[in-house]
Coordinates of C-alpha atoms in Angstrom, one line a residue:
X7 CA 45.5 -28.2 16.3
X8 CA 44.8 -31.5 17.7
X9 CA 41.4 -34.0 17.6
X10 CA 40.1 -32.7 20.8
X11 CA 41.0 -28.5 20.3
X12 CA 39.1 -29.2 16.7
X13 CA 36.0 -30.8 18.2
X14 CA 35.7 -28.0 21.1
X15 CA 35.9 -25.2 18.0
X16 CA 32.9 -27.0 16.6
X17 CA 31.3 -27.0 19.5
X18 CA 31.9 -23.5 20.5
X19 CA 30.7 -22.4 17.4
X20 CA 27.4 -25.0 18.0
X21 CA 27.1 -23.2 21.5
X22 CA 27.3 -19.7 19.5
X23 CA 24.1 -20.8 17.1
X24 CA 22.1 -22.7 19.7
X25 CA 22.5 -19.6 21.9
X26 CA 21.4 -16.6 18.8
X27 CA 18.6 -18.4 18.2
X28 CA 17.5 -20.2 21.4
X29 CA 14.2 -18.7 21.0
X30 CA 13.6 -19.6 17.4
X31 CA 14.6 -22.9 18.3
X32 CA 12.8 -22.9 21.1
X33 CA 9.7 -21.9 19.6
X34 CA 9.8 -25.4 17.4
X35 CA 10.2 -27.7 19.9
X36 CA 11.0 -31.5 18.8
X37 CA 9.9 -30.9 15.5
X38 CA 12.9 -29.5 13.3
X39 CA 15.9 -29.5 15.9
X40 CA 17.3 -32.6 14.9
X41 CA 20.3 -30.5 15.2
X42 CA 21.7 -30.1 18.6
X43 CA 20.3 -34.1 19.6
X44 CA 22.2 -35.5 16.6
X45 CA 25.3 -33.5 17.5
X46 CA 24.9 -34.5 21.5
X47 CA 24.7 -37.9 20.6
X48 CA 27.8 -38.1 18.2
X49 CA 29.8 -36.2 21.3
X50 CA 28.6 -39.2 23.4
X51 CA 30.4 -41.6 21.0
X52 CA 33.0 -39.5 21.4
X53 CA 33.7 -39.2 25.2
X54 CA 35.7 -42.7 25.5
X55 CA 38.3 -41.5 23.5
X56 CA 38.1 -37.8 24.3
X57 CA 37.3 -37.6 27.9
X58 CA 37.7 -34.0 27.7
X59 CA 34.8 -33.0 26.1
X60 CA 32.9 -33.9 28.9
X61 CA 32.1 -30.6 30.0
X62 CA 30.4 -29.7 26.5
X63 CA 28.6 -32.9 26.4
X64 CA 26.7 -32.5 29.5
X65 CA 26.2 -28.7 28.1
X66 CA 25.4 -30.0 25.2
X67 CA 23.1 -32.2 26.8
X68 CA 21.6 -29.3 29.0
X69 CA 20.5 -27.0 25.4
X70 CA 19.1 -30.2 23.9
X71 CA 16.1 -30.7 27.3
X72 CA 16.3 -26.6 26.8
X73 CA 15.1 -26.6 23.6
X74 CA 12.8 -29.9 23.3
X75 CA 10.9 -28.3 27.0
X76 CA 10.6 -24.5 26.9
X77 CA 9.3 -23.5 30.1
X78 CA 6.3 -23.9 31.0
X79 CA 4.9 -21.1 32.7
X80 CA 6.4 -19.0 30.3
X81 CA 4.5 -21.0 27.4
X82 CA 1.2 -21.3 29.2
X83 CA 1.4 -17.5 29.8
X84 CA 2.3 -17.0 25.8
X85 CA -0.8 -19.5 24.9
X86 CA -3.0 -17.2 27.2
X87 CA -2.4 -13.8 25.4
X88 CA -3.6 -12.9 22.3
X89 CA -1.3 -10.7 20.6
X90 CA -2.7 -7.1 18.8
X91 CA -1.2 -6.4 15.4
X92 CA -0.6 -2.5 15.6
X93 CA -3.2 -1.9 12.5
X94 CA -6.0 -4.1 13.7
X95 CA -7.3 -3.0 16.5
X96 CA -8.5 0.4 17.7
X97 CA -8.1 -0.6 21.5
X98 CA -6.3 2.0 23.8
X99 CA -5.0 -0.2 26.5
X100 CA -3.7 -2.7 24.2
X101 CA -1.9 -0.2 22.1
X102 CA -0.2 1.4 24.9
X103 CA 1.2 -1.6 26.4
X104 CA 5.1 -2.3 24.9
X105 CA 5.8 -4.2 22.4
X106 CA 7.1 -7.6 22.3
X107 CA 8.7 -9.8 20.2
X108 CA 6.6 -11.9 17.9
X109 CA 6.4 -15.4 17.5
X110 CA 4.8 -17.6 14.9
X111 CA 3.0 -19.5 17.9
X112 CA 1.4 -16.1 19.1
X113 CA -2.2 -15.8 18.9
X114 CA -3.8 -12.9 17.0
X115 CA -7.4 -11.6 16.3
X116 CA -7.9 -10.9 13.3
X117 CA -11.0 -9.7 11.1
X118 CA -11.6 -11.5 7.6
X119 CA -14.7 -9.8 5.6
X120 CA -16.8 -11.5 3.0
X121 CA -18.0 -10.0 -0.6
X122 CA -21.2 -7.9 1.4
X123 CA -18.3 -6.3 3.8
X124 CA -19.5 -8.1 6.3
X125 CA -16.9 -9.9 8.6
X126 CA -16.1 -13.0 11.3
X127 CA -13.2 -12.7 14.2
X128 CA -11.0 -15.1 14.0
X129 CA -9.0 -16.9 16.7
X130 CA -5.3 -17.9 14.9
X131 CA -1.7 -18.1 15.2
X132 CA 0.5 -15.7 13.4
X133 CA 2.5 -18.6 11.2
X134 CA -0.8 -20.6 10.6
X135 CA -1.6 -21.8 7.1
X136 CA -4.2 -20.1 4.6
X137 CA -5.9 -23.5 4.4
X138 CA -6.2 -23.2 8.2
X139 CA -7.6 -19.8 8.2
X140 CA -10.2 -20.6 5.7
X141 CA -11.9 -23.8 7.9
X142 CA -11.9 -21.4 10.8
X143 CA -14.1 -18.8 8.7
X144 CA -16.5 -21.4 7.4
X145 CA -16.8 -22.8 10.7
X146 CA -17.6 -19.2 12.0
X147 CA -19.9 -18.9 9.0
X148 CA -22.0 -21.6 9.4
X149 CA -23.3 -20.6 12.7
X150 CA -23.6 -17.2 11.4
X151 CA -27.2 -15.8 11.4
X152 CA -26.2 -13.5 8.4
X153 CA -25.2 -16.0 6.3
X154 CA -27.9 -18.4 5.5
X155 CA -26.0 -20.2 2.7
X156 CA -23.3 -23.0 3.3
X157 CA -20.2 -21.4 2.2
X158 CA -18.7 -23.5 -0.4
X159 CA -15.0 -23.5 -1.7
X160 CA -13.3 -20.4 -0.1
X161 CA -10.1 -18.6 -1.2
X162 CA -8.6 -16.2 0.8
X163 CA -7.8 -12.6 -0.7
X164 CA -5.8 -9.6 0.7
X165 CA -7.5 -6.3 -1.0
X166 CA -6.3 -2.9 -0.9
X167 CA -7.3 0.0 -0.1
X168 CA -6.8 1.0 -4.3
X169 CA -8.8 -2.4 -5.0
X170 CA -5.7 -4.4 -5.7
X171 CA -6.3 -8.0 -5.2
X172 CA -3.7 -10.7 -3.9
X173 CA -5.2 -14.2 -3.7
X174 CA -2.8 -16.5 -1.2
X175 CA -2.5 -20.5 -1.5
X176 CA -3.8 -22.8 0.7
X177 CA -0.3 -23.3 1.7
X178 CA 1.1 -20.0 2.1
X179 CA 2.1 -19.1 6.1
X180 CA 2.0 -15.9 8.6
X181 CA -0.1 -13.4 6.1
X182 CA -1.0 -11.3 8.6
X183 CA 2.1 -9.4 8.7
X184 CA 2.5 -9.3 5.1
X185 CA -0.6 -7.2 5.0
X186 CA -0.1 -3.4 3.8
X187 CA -1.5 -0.7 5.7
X188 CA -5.3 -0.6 4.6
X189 CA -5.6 -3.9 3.4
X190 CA -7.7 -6.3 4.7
X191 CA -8.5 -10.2 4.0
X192 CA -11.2 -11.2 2.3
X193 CA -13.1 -14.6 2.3
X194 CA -15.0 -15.7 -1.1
X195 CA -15.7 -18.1 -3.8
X196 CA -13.7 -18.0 -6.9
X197 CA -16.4 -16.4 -8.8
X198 CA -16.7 -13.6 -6.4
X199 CA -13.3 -12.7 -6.8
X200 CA -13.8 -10.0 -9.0
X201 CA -16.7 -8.6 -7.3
X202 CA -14.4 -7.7 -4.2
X203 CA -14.1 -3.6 -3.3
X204 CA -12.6 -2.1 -0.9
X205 CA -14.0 -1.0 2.4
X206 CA -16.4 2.1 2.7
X207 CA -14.1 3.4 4.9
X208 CA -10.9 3.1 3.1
X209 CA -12.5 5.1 -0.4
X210 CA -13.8 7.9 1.4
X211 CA -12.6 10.6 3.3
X212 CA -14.0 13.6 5.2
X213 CA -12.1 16.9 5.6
X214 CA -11.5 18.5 9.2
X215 CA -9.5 19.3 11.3
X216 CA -6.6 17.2 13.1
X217 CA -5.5 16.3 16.3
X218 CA -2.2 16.8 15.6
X219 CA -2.9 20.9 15.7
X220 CA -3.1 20.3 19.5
X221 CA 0.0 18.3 19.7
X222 CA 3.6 19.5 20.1
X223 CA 5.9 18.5 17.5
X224 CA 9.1 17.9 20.7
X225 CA 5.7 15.3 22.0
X226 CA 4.6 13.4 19.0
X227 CA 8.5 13.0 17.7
X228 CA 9.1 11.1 21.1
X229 CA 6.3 9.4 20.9
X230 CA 7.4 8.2 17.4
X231 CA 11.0 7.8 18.6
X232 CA 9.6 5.4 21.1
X233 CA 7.9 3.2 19.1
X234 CA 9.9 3.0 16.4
X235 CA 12.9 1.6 19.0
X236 CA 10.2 -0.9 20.4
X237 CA 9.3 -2.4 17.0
X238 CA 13.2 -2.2 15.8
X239 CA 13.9 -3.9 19.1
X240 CA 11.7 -6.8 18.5
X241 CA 13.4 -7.7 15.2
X242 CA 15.7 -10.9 15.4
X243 CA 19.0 -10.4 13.4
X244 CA 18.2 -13.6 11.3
X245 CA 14.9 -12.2 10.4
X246 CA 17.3 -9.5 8.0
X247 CA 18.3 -13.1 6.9
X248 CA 15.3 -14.7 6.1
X249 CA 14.3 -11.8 4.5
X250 CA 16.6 -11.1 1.8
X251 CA 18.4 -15.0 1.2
X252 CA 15.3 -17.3 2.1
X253 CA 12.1 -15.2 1.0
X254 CA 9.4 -17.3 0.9
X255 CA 10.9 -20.6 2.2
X256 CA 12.6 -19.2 5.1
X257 CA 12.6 -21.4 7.9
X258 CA 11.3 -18.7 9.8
X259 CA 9.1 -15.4 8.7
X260 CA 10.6 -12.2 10.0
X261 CA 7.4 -11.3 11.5
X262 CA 8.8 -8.8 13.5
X263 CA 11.0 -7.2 10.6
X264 CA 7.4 -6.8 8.3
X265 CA 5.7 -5.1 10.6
X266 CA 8.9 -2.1 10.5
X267 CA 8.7 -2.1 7.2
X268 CA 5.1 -1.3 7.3
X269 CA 5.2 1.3 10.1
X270 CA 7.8 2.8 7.9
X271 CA 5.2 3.0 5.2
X272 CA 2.2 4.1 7.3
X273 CA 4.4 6.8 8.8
X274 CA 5.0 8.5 5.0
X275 CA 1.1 8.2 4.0
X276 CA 0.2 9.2 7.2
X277 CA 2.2 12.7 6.6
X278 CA 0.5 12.9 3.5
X279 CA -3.2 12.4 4.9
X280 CA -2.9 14.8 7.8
X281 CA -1.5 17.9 5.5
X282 CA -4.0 16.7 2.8
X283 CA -7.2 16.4 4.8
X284 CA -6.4 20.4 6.0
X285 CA -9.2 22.7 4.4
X286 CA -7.3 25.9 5.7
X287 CA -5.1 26.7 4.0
X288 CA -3.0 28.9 7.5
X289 CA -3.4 25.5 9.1
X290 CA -2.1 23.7 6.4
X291 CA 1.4 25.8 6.6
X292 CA 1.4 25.3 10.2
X293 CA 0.9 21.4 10.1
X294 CA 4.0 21.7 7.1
X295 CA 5.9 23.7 9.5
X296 CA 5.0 21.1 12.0
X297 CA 6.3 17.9 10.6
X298 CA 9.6 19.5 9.4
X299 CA 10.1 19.8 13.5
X300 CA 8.8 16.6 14.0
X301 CA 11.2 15.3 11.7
X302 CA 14.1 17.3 12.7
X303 CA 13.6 16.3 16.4
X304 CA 13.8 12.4 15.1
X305 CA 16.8 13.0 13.5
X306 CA 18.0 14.9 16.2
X307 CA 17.3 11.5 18.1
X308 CA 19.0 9.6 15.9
X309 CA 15.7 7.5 14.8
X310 CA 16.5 7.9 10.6
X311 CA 13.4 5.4 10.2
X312 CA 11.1 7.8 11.1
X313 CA 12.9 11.0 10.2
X314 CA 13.3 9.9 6.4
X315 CA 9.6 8.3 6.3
X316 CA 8.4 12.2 7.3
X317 CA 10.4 13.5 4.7
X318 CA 9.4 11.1 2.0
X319 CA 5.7 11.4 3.2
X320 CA 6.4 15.1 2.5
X321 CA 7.5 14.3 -0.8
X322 CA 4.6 12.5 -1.7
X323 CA 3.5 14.1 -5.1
X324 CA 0.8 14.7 -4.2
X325 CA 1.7 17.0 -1.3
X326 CA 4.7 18.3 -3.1
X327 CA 2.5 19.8 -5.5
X328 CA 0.2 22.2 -3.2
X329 CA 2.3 25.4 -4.2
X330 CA 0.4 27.5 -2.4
X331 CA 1.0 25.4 0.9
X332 CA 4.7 26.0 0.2
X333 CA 5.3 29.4 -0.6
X334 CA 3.8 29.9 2.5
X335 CA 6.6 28.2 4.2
X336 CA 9.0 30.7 6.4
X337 CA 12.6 30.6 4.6
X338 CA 14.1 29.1 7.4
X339 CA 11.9 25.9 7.1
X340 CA 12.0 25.7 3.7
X341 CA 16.1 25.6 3.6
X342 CA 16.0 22.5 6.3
X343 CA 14.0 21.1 4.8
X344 CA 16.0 21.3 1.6
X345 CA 18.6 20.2 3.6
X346 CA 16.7 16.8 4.7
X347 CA 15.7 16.2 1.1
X348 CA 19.7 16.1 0.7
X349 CA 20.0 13.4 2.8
X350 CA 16.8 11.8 1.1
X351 CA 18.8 12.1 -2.1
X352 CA 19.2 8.5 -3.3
X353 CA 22.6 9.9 -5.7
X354 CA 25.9 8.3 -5.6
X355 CA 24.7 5.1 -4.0
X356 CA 22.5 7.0 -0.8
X357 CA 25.9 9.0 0.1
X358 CA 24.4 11.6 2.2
X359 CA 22.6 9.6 4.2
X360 CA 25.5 7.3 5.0
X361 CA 27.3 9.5 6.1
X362 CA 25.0 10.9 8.2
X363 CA 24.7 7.1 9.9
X364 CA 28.5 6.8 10.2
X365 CA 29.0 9.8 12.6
X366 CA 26.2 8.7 14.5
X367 CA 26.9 6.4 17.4
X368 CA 24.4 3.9 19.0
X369 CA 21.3 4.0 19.8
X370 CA 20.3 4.7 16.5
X371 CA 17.3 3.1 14.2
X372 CA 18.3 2.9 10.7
X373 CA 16.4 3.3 7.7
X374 CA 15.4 0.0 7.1
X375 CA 14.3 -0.5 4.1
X376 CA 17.8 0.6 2.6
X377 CA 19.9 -1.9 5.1
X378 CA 17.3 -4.4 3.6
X379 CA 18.2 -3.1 -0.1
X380 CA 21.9 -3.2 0.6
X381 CA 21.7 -7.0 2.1
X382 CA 20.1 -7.8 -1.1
X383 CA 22.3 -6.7 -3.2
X384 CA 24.9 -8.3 -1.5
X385 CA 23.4 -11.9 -2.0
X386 CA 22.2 -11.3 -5.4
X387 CA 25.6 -10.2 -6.5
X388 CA 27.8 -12.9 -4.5
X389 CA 27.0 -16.4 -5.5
X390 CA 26.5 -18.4 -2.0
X391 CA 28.2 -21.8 -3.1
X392 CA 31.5 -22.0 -5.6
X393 CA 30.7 -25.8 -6.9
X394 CA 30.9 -27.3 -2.9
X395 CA 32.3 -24.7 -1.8
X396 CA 31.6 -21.9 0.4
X397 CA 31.9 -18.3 -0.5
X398 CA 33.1 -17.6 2.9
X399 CA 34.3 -13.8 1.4
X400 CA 29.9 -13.7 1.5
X401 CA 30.0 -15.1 4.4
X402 CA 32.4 -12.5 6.1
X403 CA 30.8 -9.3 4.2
X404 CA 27.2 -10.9 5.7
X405 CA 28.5 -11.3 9.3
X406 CA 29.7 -7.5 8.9
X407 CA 27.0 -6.2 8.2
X408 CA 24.6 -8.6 11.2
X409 CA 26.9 -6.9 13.4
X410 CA 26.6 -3.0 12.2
X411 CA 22.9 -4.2 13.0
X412 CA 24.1 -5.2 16.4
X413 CA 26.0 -2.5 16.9
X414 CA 22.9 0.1 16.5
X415 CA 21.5 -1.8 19.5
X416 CA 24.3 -2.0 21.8
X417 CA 23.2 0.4 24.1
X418 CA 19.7 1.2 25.7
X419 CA 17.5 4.0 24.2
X420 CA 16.3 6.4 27.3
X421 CA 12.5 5.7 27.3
X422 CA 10.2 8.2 28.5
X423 CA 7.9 7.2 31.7
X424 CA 5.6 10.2 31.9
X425 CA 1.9 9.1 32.5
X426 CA -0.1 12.0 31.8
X427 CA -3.3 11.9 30.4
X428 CA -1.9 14.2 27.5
X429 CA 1.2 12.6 27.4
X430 CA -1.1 9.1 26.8
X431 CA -3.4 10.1 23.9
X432 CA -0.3 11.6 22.0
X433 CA 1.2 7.9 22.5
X434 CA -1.6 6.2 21.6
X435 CA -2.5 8.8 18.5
X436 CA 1.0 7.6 17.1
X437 CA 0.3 4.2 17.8
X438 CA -2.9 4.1 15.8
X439 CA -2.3 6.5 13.2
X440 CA -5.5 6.6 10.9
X441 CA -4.0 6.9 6.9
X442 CA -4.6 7.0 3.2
X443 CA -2.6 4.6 1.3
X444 CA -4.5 5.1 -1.8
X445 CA -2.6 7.3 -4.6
X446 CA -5.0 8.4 -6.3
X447 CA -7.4 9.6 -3.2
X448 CA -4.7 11.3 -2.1
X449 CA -3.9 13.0 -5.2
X450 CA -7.8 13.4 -6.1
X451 CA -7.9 15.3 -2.3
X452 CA -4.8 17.6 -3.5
X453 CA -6.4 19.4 -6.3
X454 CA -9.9 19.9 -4.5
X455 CA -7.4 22.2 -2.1
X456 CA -5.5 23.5 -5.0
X457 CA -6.7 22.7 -8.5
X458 CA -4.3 22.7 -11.1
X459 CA -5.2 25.9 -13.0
X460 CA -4.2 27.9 -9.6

């Protein structure tokens, strides 16, 4: 290979990175993509003794005014929108709309209570700073008429629904979407740290019945199908990346890819809630009947993140202990769903279910949370560098795997346009699904249905 075929493979394989993650790129303007300008000016140098590469120098020189001026109307209309997070708002026509991609830049409402569970709305961009977030609530609490006092030296803490409490650096980025499923950011002094409880709301429950009883199981499976594509969809492939090899210094947070993982968890404790919250103990069966359907209809569909987060939410201790729930069971659910456990089965390295995923052709929506666990344990078990060298065989095993991920996208999933009024509270039910996250509640709510002596 001569001097000019080795300097178009280089920039073929520039053209191949500026073109996966023209968006990310995009999204930072002139302020880290020293990249593509330092590599368009060296080509320059270049061209008098390779006139060849002309052609890749004026592209080159077109990605570099790509990426330093996004357009404009599509910016100005991304500064105008303010973005919901799925858990944060109770909106209808906001949760009904599709759902796009996020960026850091996006702008987000966002709630953030003090000690007395009162709360400001915030203004802020997913990626902003903690440090930011706290001037923005002690701006909004000085011109509060509630609180009378100067607020004084703030830290900001994420509290969960089991009063777990996570206190964030000034420094840290994007916590929104690090957020679990009832947790919620808190505003307070250090000394009122340990004076911070959950919500009312998120420590007490009232029995009754659900509004999945006037549901069909073939409706609320497509409406979870659905969704579940739409979030998967939005995940860039380097967010798997940043993820698993970068963690906390990744260039860029895999917004997109946390908020999966969370759906994937409010999906299992919302399973749990609905059977849970069931006084009757006939409806109860029925609703047990129901989400072995449900799930059976998203594996039909090939969406193995929801069908394995209904089975695990069916697992949940403190469902599987309800005996008398479950010897009501007909037979013939009871042996699927024996069969679904199966595939549950972590054994022999999560056999079942990979084969399950290697029949299966595209579209399909893995279970994400084990393609994360396998990535993982690729990188912690492959050392990334050999002294200055690099462990391409990594490299290769990586690249494999980005395009499996690729591969489960390849092809469109049939979306459903039906407009219904029926058809649009089912969808917006399943995109605001109202759970229990904490353990013990749940369990404490399991033997007030069955005690333990029955």
């Amino acid at each position: 290979m001569d001097g000019v075929q080795r300097k178009k493979a280089v920039l073929s394989v520039a053209f191949r990175y500026l073109d996966t993650y023209r968006e990310l790129l995009q999204e930072e303007g002139e302020r880290n993509n020293s990249f593509p300008k330092e590599l368009y000016l060296s080509a320059v140098e270049q061209l008098r003794r390779y006139p060849e590469l002309v052609e890749d120098v004026l592209k080159l020189q077109r990605w570099t005014e790509i990426l330093n001026c996004p357009c404009d109307e599509e910016k100005e209309t991304r500064k105008k929108q303010v973005r919901p997070l799925f858990r944060h708002f109770r909106r209808i026509d906001a949760c009904l709309q599709p759902r796009e991609a996020f960026r850091g830049s996006d702008e987000i409402f966002c709630r953030v209570y003090t000690p007395d569970h009162s709360y400001v709305t915030i203004r802020s961009r997913l990626s902003c700073r903690v440090g930011e977030i706290l001037a923005l609530v002690r701006e909004k609490l000085q011109y509060s008429e509630d609180q009378p006092v100067q607020p004084g030296n703030l830290i900001l803490v994420a509290v969960t629904s089991a009063g777990e409490k996570a206190v964030f650096r000034p420094s840290d980025e994007a916590v929104f979407t690090t957020l679990g499923v009832n947790t919620h950011l808190f505003a307070c002094e250090p000394s009122e740290l340990d004076s911070l409880l959950p919500l009312p709301e998120e420590i007490h429950w009232s029995p009754g019945d659900s509004k999945l009883h006037d549901m069909s199981a073939e409706e609320v499976a497509n409406q979870l199908v659905a969704f579940d594509w739409e979030l998967f969809s939005c995940v860039h492939e380097v967010e798997f990346m940043c993820y698993v090899f970068h963690g906390e210094q990744a260039r860029w947070r895999p917004l997109n890819l946390e908020l999966v993982l969370q759906r994937c968890s409010e999906v299992q404790h919302w399973v749990a809630t609905e059977i849970l919250q069931c006084q009757s103990l006939p409806k109860r069966i029925q609703l047990l009947r129901k989400f072995i359907k449900i799930s059976a209809l998203c594996k039909q569909q090939q969406d193995l993140l929801s069908f394995l987060a209904v089975v695990l939410g069916l697992d949940n201790p403190a469902v599987n202990r309800l005996r008398l729930t479950w010897e009501g069971l007909p037979g013939k659910f009871k042996k699927q769903f024996q069969q679904f456990e199966s595939i549950a089965d972590p054994s022999r390295n999560h056999k079942s279910y990979r084969d399950l995923i290697t029949s299966l052709r595209p579209p399909l929506i893995p279970f994400t949370p084990l393609l994360l666990k396998d990535l993982t344990f690729l990188h912690e078990s492959c050392k990334t560098f050999h002294g200055e060298l690099v462990n391409f065989e990594k490299m290769h095993k990586v690249a494999e795997m980005v395009r499996t991920i690729r591969r489960y996208r390849s092809s469109q999933l049939a979306m459903d346009t039906e407009t219904s009024p029926s058809h649009l509270q089912t969808k917006a039910y399943v995109r605001q699904l109202q759970v229990i996250d904490n353990q013990n509640l749940l369990f404490e709510m399991s033997c007030k249905l069955e005690p333990k002596d029955t």
